[in-house]
Amino acid sequence: MQTIPLTIAYHNIKWPLENGLFFPFTVARLDLLHPVISGNKSFKLKYNLLKVLEEKKEGIITMGGAYSNHLCATAFACYQQGLSSVGIIRGEVMEPLNNTLAFCKAHGMQLLPVNRADYDSYSKAVNFIKEQYRHLLFVPEGGNNYEGFLGCTEILAAVPEADSYTHILCSMGTGTTFKGIAAAAKAHQTVIGIPALKIKETEQELFLQQHAHVKTEATTKVLFQFAGAGYARTTQEQFNFMNLFYTKTGIPTDIVYTGKLMQAVTALAEQSFFYESCSVLLIHSGGLQGNNSLPAGTLLF
Ligand SMILES: *Cc1c(COP(=O)(O)O)cnc(C)c1O
């Protein structure tokens, strides 16, 4: 099995602020863990793969959209271990396949499209498919199950001197990563989640209950104002920021999650959200394969 290194590489950045001062922060480079099973997906798959072996299953059946990092990571991890994989794909699977799905297929993943309306772990259509693949372990979309969470509780232990940070920020999709990090964080730490999905004000309370609720000594916060144009929606302004961030730090980011995270943190620093005594850690959760869907030349990296 792919083993996760005991220590994760990190970069110390000094980000130039408009007032001429520099805002220091550290980026934990989970994106460098593996070219395919990058970022938080390595952690989410760890205990799911162990469960496959424990339960003597033949592989994993999971779900995702056409650009899903989780599907790529699952397909590749299963391929590497000689396991089968099936991906239940949201909406149509269009030919020619995009980069993400082509990669999944090339690594042995069987792709089963379901209508957007039926795309739910508990829908009749999905249950029907699950019944036919009982020899595979079902893992929900994004690796959002207990095993996924358990893996994510190990992220901080792999970051050098993780206890020294007062603030830890990560991107949120399902919130599994946020919850895992928060569960492992200490009482003097604040864990801040930046959702990549636009959540209406009236739905934020429910989102917090479902995606951010976790037993922890740490303080937790979710900041909803940085979702930009919405999940997987991009703007020229975001590309410009990602290019600027790359030019100033040498760190590539992805269009769905980490680009928005970096933009959020630099915006918070401009707004003097952090005090001088704060030490800030950002979790770069990977996802760079998603950038392959952009026209060549959009990004500098
Ligand atoms: C999947 C993914 C996330 C979201 O993680 P959750 O645990 O679902 O919140 C964040 N960043 C990247 C790069 C991802 O691929």
Tab-separated table of C-alpha atoms and ligand atoms in Angstrom:
chain	number	residue	atom	x	y	z
A	1	MET	CA	0.000	0.000	0.000
A	2	GLN	CA	1.009	3.586	-0.511
A	3	THR	CA	2.527	4.717	2.726
A	4	ILE	CA	2.202	8.265	3.892
A	5	PRO	CA	5.554	9.790	4.873
A	6	LEU	CA	5.963	10.578	8.554
A	7	THR	CA	6.713	14.194	7.841
A	8	ILE	CA	5.147	16.495	5.309
A	9	ALA	CA	7.198	19.147	3.526
A	10	TYR	CA	6.358	22.731	4.405
A	11	HIS	CA	7.155	26.195	3.164
A	12	ASN	CA	7.450	29.384	5.157
A	13	ILE	CA	6.025	32.294	3.211
A	14	LYS	CA	6.197	36.018	3.757
A	15	TRP	CA	3.261	37.504	1.913
A	16	PRO	CA	3.526	41.208	0.969
A	17	LEU	CA	0.583	43.232	2.264
A	18	GLU	CA	-0.691	46.470	0.768
A	19	ASN	CA	0.590	48.403	3.786
A	20	GLY	CA	4.161	47.355	2.988
A	21	LEU	CA	4.407	44.825	5.838
A	22	PHE	CA	4.761	41.092	5.395
A	23	PHE	CA	2.356	38.469	6.674
A	24	PRO	CA	4.185	35.258	7.583
A	25	PHE	CA	2.521	31.848	7.262
A	26	THR	CA	3.441	28.238	6.684
A	27	VAL	CA	2.030	25.967	4.002
A	28	ALA	CA	1.975	22.207	4.680
A	29	ARG	CA	2.455	20.698	1.227
A	30	LEU	CA	0.161	17.683	1.179
A	31	ASP	CA	0.050	18.276	-2.578
A	32	LEU	CA	3.603	16.899	-2.773
A	33	LEU	CA	2.734	13.557	-1.142
A	34	HIS	CA	2.028	11.808	-4.394
A	35	PRO	CA	1.505	12.917	-8.014
A	36	VAL	CA	-1.962	11.323	-8.146
A	37	ILE	CA	-3.142	10.365	-4.667
A	38	SER	CA	-2.273	13.826	-3.497
A	39	GLY	CA	-3.223	15.859	-0.521
A	40	ASN	CA	-5.947	14.901	1.856
A	41	LYS	CA	-7.083	12.010	-0.348
A	42	SER	CA	-4.117	9.866	0.773
A	43	PHE	CA	-5.253	10.258	4.355
A	44	LYS	CA	-8.902	9.604	3.527
A	45	LEU	CA	-8.098	6.406	1.657
A	46	LYS	CA	-5.711	4.935	4.211
A	47	TYR	CA	-8.261	3.299	6.522
A	48	ASN	CA	-10.714	2.596	3.730
A	49	LEU	CA	-8.061	0.519	1.977
A	50	LEU	CA	-7.310	-1.302	5.223
A	51	LYS	CA	-11.020	-2.021	5.590
A	52	VAL	CA	-11.098	-3.524	2.086
A	53	LEU	CA	-8.435	-5.994	3.202
A	54	GLU	CA	-10.041	-6.625	6.589
A	55	GLU	CA	-13.462	-7.308	5.119
A	56	LYS	CA	-11.903	-9.317	2.289
A	57	LYS	CA	-13.522	-7.134	-0.335
A	58	GLU	CA	-12.178	-7.000	-3.881
A	59	GLY	CA	-11.952	-3.231	-4.141
A	60	ILE	CA	-13.850	0.038	-3.741
A	61	ILE	CA	-17.049	1.425	-5.226
A	62	THR	CA	-17.398	5.150	-4.731
A	63	MET	CA	-19.012	8.305	-6.125
A	64	GLY	CA	-17.930	11.621	-7.588
A	65	GLY	CA	-18.375	14.330	-10.180
A	66	ALA	CA	-16.604	14.316	-13.540
A	67	TYR	CA	-13.635	16.277	-12.143
A	68	SER	CA	-13.351	14.516	-8.796
A	69	ASN	CA	-9.922	14.287	-7.164
A	70	HIS	CA	-11.322	11.537	-4.975
A	71	LEU	CA	-12.199	9.364	-7.984
A	72	CYS	CA	-8.684	9.752	-9.410
A	73	ALA	CA	-7.080	8.934	-6.088
A	74	THR	CA	-9.328	5.917	-5.546
A	75	ALA	CA	-8.809	4.568	-9.068
A	76	PHE	CA	-5.052	4.911	-8.751
A	77	ALA	CA	-4.789	3.482	-5.227
A	78	CYS	CA	-6.869	0.453	-6.213
A	79	TYR	CA	-4.902	-0.008	-9.432
A	80	GLN	CA	-1.644	0.071	-7.489
A	81	GLN	CA	-2.845	-2.648	-5.142
A	82	GLY	CA	-4.458	-4.876	-7.710
A	83	LEU	CA	-7.970	-4.057	-6.440
A	84	SER	CA	-11.027	-3.285	-8.567
A	85	SER	CA	-12.713	0.082	-8.539
A	86	VAL	CA	-16.074	1.399	-9.657
A	87	GLY	CA	-17.016	5.074	-9.857
A	88	ILE	CA	-20.627	6.200	-9.783
A	89	ILE	CA	-20.453	9.422	-11.783
A	90	ARG	CA	-22.770	12.375	-11.270
A	91	GLY	CA	-24.568	13.150	-14.538
A	92	GLU	CA	-23.536	12.017	-17.979
A	93	VAL	CA	-20.204	10.484	-18.854
A	94	MET	CA	-19.391	12.290	-22.074
A	95	GLU	CA	-17.079	11.006	-24.778
A	96	PRO	CA	-14.355	11.879	-25.296
A	97	LEU	CA	-13.720	11.529	-21.584
A	98	ASN	CA	-12.223	14.513	-19.802
A	99	ASN	CA	-8.760	14.170	-18.244
A	100	THR	CA	-10.072	13.072	-14.864
A	101	LEU	CA	-12.367	10.324	-16.108
A	102	ALA	CA	-9.892	9.192	-18.773
A	103	PHE	CA	-7.316	8.787	-16.018
A	104	CYS	CA	-9.767	6.807	-13.868
A	105	LYS	CA	-10.680	4.527	-16.766
A	106	ALA	CA	-7.050	4.008	-17.758
A	107	HIS	CA	-6.463	2.799	-14.201
A	108	GLY	CA	-9.185	0.233	-14.365
A	109	MET	CA	-12.087	2.138	-12.839
A	110	GLN	CA	-15.469	1.167	-14.228
A	111	LEU	CA	-17.522	4.330	-14.748
A	112	LEU	CA	-21.260	4.192	-14.070
A	113	PRO	CA	-23.145	7.411	-14.755
A	114	VAL	CA	-26.322	8.207	-12.798
A	115	ASN	CA	-28.726	11.117	-13.347
A	116	ARG	CA	-28.058	14.160	-11.238
A	117	ALA	CA	-31.477	13.683	-9.600
A	118	ASP	CA	-30.511	10.150	-8.505
A	119	TYR	CA	-27.026	11.102	-7.422
A	120	ASP	CA	-27.247	10.396	-3.701
A	121	SER	CA	-25.751	7.604	-1.559
A	122	TYR	CA	-29.231	6.481	-0.571
A	123	SER	CA	-31.213	6.908	-3.798
A	124	LYS	CA	-32.936	3.897	-5.346
A	125	ALA	CA	-30.663	4.022	-8.381
A	126	VAL	CA	-27.479	4.110	-6.279
A	127	ASN	CA	-28.739	1.410	-3.918
A	128	PHE	CA	-29.476	-0.772	-6.915
A	129	ILE	CA	-25.887	-0.350	-8.145
A	130	LYS	CA	-24.473	-0.995	-4.656
A	131	GLU	CA	-26.406	-4.273	-4.468
A	132	GLN	CA	-24.654	-5.454	-7.608
A	133	TYR	CA	-21.216	-4.629	-6.234
A	134	ARG	CA	-21.412	-6.099	-2.760
A	135	HIS	CA	-17.962	-7.580	-3.261
A	136	LEU	CA	-16.614	-4.010	-3.211
A	137	LEU	CA	-16.437	-1.646	-0.229
A	138	PHE	CA	-18.781	1.325	-0.669
A	139	VAL	CA	-17.074	4.633	0.136
A	140	PRO	CA	-19.245	7.771	-0.027
A	141	GLU	CA	-18.433	10.758	-2.215
A	142	GLY	CA	-15.221	12.521	-1.290
A	143	GLY	CA	-14.184	9.705	1.078
A	144	ASN	CA	-16.562	11.169	3.638
A	145	ASN	CA	-16.940	8.292	6.094
A	146	TYR	CA	-15.525	7.334	9.492
A	147	GLU	CA	-12.428	5.761	7.940
A	148	GLY	CA	-11.852	8.932	5.911
A	149	PHE	CA	-12.178	11.031	9.055
A	150	LEU	CA	-9.857	8.756	11.001
A	151	GLY	CA	-7.168	9.156	8.340
A	152	CYS	CA	-7.543	12.940	8.484
A	153	THR	CA	-7.003	12.965	12.261
A	154	GLU	CA	-3.408	11.960	11.388
A	155	ILE	CA	-2.641	14.959	9.164
A	156	LEU	CA	-1.361	17.261	11.921
A	157	ALA	CA	0.888	14.580	13.381
A	158	ALA	CA	2.759	14.590	10.071
A	159	VAL	CA	3.259	18.373	10.053
A	160	PRO	CA	6.519	19.377	11.793
A	161	GLU	CA	5.838	21.293	15.032
A	162	ALA	CA	2.112	21.428	14.382
A	163	ASP	CA	1.486	22.454	18.004
A	164	SER	CA	3.373	25.692	17.478
A	165	TYR	CA	0.615	27.182	15.300
A	166	THR	CA	-2.221	29.237	16.732
A	167	HIS	CA	-4.340	29.062	13.569
A	168	ILE	CA	-4.760	26.199	11.125
A	169	LEU	CA	-6.721	26.766	7.938
A	170	CYS	CA	-7.993	24.257	5.429
A	171	SER	CA	-10.386	24.096	2.522
A	172	MET	CA	-13.734	22.341	2.944
A	173	GLY	CA	-15.759	20.148	0.617
A	174	THR	CA	-17.473	17.475	2.676
A	175	GLY	CA	-15.687	18.766	5.791
A	176	THR	CA	-14.066	15.400	6.537
A	177	THR	CA	-10.601	16.929	6.425
A	178	PHE	CA	-11.622	19.886	8.587
A	179	LYS	CA	-13.150	17.567	11.180
A	180	GLY	CA	-10.102	15.302	11.236
A	181	ILE	CA	-7.754	18.245	11.697
A	182	ALA	CA	-9.992	19.849	14.312
A	183	ALA	CA	-10.241	16.574	16.261
A	184	ALA	CA	-6.456	16.432	16.507
A	185	ALA	CA	-5.883	20.132	17.214
A	186	LYS	CA	-5.052	21.380	20.712
A	187	ALA	CA	-6.887	23.718	23.082
A	188	HIS	CA	-4.719	26.743	22.182
A	189	GLN	CA	-5.440	26.333	18.462
A	190	THR	CA	-8.171	27.672	16.178
A	191	VAL	CA	-9.066	25.590	13.145
A	192	ILE	CA	-10.679	27.567	10.339
A	193	GLY	CA	-12.501	25.959	7.434
A	194	ILE	CA	-12.980	27.713	4.101
A	195	PRO	CA	-15.825	26.055	2.154
A	196	ALA	CA	-15.319	25.746	-1.597
A	197	LEU	CA	-19.110	25.600	-1.956
A	198	LYS	CA	-21.293	28.647	-1.806
A	199	ILE	CA	-23.653	28.122	1.145
A	200	LYS	CA	-26.684	30.396	1.430
A	201	GLU	CA	-27.012	32.196	4.727
A	202	THR	CA	-30.190	30.286	5.573
A	203	GLU	CA	-28.352	26.973	5.078
A	204	GLN	CA	-25.166	27.755	6.963
A	205	GLU	CA	-26.391	26.437	10.312
A	206	LEU	CA	-27.275	23.077	8.752
A	207	PHE	CA	-23.923	22.972	6.941
A	208	LEU	CA	-22.127	23.514	10.256
A	209	GLN	CA	-24.080	20.702	11.905
A	210	GLN	CA	-23.481	18.271	9.065
A	211	HIS	CA	-19.973	19.150	7.947
A	212	ALA	CA	-18.168	20.911	10.762
A	213	HIS	CA	-19.442	19.340	13.956
A	214	VAL	CA	-16.654	17.550	15.812
A	215	LYS	CA	-15.501	16.820	19.351
A	216	THR	CA	-12.392	18.890	19.967
A	217	GLU	CA	-10.507	20.961	22.535
A	218	ALA	CA	-9.679	23.480	19.822
A	219	THR	CA	-11.749	26.444	18.693
A	220	THR	CA	-13.377	25.884	15.306
A	221	LYS	CA	-14.665	28.415	12.790
A	222	VAL	CA	-16.067	28.220	9.293
A	223	LEU	CA	-15.805	31.315	7.108
A	224	PHE	CA	-18.354	31.243	4.319
A	225	GLN	CA	-17.438	34.430	2.479
A	226	PHE	CA	-14.616	33.042	0.346
A	227	ALA	CA	-16.438	30.596	-1.935
A	228	GLY	CA	-16.180	33.050	-4.827
A	229	ALA	CA	-18.348	32.114	-7.800
A	230	GLY	CA	-19.338	28.788	-6.174
A	231	TYR	CA	-18.162	25.193	-6.244
A	232	ALA	CA	-15.791	24.520	-9.137
A	233	ARG	CA	-16.784	27.843	-10.727
A	234	THR	CA	-13.825	29.929	-11.650
A	235	THR	CA	-13.256	33.538	-12.564
A	236	GLN	CA	-10.426	35.380	-14.261
A	237	GLU	CA	-9.810	37.117	-10.932
A	238	GLN	CA	-9.188	33.739	-9.291
A	239	PHE	CA	-6.774	32.674	-12.054
A	240	ASN	CA	-4.948	35.977	-11.646
A	241	PHE	CA	-4.636	35.380	-7.913
A	242	MET	CA	-3.429	31.802	-8.382
A	243	ASN	CA	-0.784	33.026	-10.842
A	244	LEU	CA	0.271	35.797	-8.459
A	245	PHE	CA	0.449	33.333	-5.561
A	246	TYR	CA	2.584	31.014	-7.661
A	247	THR	CA	4.894	33.827	-8.757
A	248	LYS	CA	5.415	35.036	-5.180
A	249	THR	CA	5.638	31.657	-3.407
A	250	GLY	CA	6.433	29.007	-6.019
A	251	ILE	CA	3.398	27.050	-4.792
A	252	PRO	CA	0.836	25.818	-7.330
A	253	THR	CA	-2.801	25.702	-6.204
A	254	ASP	CA	-5.937	24.108	-7.646
A	255	ILE	CA	-8.979	25.847	-9.063
A	256	VAL	CA	-11.599	24.224	-6.815
A	257	TYR	CA	-10.150	24.247	-3.305
A	258	THR	CA	-6.685	25.501	-2.516
A	259	GLY	CA	-6.716	28.555	-4.805
A	260	LYS	CA	-9.676	29.856	-2.807
A	261	LEU	CA	-8.018	28.917	0.487
A	262	MET	CA	-4.892	30.940	-0.307
A	263	GLN	CA	-7.013	33.834	-1.520
A	264	ALA	CA	-9.019	33.710	1.711
A	265	VAL	CA	-5.939	33.757	3.920
A	266	THR	CA	-4.310	36.660	2.134
A	267	ALA	CA	-7.619	38.570	2.272
A	268	LEU	CA	-7.914	37.866	6.014
A	269	ALA	CA	-4.361	39.100	6.513
A	270	GLU	CA	-5.184	42.332	4.628
A	271	GLN	CA	-8.210	42.766	6.934
A	272	SER	CA	-5.931	42.363	10.004
A	273	PHE	CA	-7.853	39.242	11.032
A	274	PHE	CA	-4.671	37.795	12.527
A	275	TYR	CA	-2.660	39.417	15.327
A	276	GLU	CA	1.081	39.757	15.288
A	277	SER	CA	1.426	36.923	17.800
A	278	CYS	CA	-0.485	34.491	15.574
A	279	SER	CA	1.334	31.760	13.739
A	280	VAL	CA	-0.666	30.490	10.826
A	281	LEU	CA	-0.574	27.083	9.144
A	282	LEU	CA	-2.321	26.398	5.839
A	283	ILE	CA	-3.071	22.884	4.737
A	284	HIS	CA	-2.438	22.563	0.995
A	285	SER	CA	-4.785	19.663	0.354
A	286	GLY	CA	-3.592	18.972	-3.199
A	287	GLY	CA	-6.056	18.530	-6.045
A	288	LEU	CA	-3.785	19.837	-8.792
A	289	GLN	CA	-5.036	17.264	-11.323
A	290	GLY	CA	-8.246	19.295	-11.561
A	291	ASN	CA	-6.289	22.091	-13.292
A	292	ASN	CA	-5.852	19.830	-16.318
A	293	SER	CA	-9.376	20.735	-17.386
A	294	LEU	CA	-8.296	24.354	-18.088
A	295	PRO	CA	-7.287	25.607	-21.525
A	296	ALA	CA	-3.499	25.609	-21.906
A	297	GLY	CA	-1.915	28.859	-20.765
A	298	THR	CA	-4.607	29.797	-18.214
A	299	LEU	CA	-2.183	29.189	-15.375
A	300	LEU	CA	1.555	29.781	-15.245
A	301	PHE	CA	2.151	26.333	-13.741
B	1	LIG	C1	-11.367	16.659	-1.754
B	1	LIG	C2	-10.606	17.901	-1.530
B	1	LIG	C3	-10.934	18.814	-0.501
B	1	LIG	C4	-12.147	18.653	0.353
B	1	LIG	O1	-11.940	17.811	1.421
B	1	LIG	P1	-13.153	17.441	2.370
B	1	LIG	O2	-12.583	16.513	3.329
B	1	LIG	O3	-14.198	16.810	1.503
B	1	LIG	O4	-13.675	18.686	2.973
B	1	LIG	C5	-10.113	19.909	-0.294
B	1	LIG	N1	-9.051	20.129	-1.084
B	1	LIG	C6	-8.735	19.315	-2.106
B	1	LIG	C7	-7.586	19.665	-2.954
B	1	LIG	C8	-9.492	18.174	-2.361
B	1	LIG	O5	-9.173	17.382	-3.388
